[in-house]
Coordinates of C-alpha atoms in Angstrom, one line a residue:
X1 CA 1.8 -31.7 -11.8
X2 CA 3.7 -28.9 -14.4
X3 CA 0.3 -26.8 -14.5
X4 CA 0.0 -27.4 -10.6
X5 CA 3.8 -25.9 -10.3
X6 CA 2.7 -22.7 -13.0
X7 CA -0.6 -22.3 -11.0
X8 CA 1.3 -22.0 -7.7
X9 CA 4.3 -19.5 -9.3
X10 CA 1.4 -17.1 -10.8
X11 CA -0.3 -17.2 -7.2
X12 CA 3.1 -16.3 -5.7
X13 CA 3.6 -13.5 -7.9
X14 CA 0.1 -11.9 -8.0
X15 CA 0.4 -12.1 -4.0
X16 CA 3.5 -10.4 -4.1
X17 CA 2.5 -7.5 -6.6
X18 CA -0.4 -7.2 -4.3
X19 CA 1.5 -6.7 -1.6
X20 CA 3.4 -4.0 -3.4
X21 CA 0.7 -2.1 -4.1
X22 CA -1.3 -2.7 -0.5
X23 CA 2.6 -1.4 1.1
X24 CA 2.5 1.8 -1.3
X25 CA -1.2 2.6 -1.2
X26 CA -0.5 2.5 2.8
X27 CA 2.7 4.8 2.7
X28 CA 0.4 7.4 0.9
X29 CA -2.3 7.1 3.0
X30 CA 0.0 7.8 6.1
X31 CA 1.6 11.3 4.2
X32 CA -1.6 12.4 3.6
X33 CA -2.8 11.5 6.9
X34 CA 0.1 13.9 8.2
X35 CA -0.1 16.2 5.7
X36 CA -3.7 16.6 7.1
X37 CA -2.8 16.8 10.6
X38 CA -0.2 19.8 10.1
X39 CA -2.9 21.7 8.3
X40 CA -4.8 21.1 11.1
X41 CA -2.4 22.2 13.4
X42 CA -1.5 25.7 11.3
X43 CA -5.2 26.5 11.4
X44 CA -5.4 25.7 15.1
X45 CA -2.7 28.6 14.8
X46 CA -4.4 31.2 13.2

């Protein structure tokens, strides 16, 4: 029952650093998504 309880705290924990990560590899891929469009748009520009 004790190892079931450990199992189930290091689940929780590796979901939520996952989570962390997913969230901040997602924030950067939005920047770069719009630093990409305003290039786009000062070329369009020129």
């Amino acid at each position: 029952m004790k190892l079931k309880k450990s199992k189930e705290k290091y689940f929780k924990e590796a979901i939520e650093e996952y989570k962390n990560k997913y969230s901040k590899s997602v924030d950067y891929y939005k920047k770069f998504k719009l630093i990409r469009v305003k290039i786009k748009e000062e070329l369009n520009r020129i």
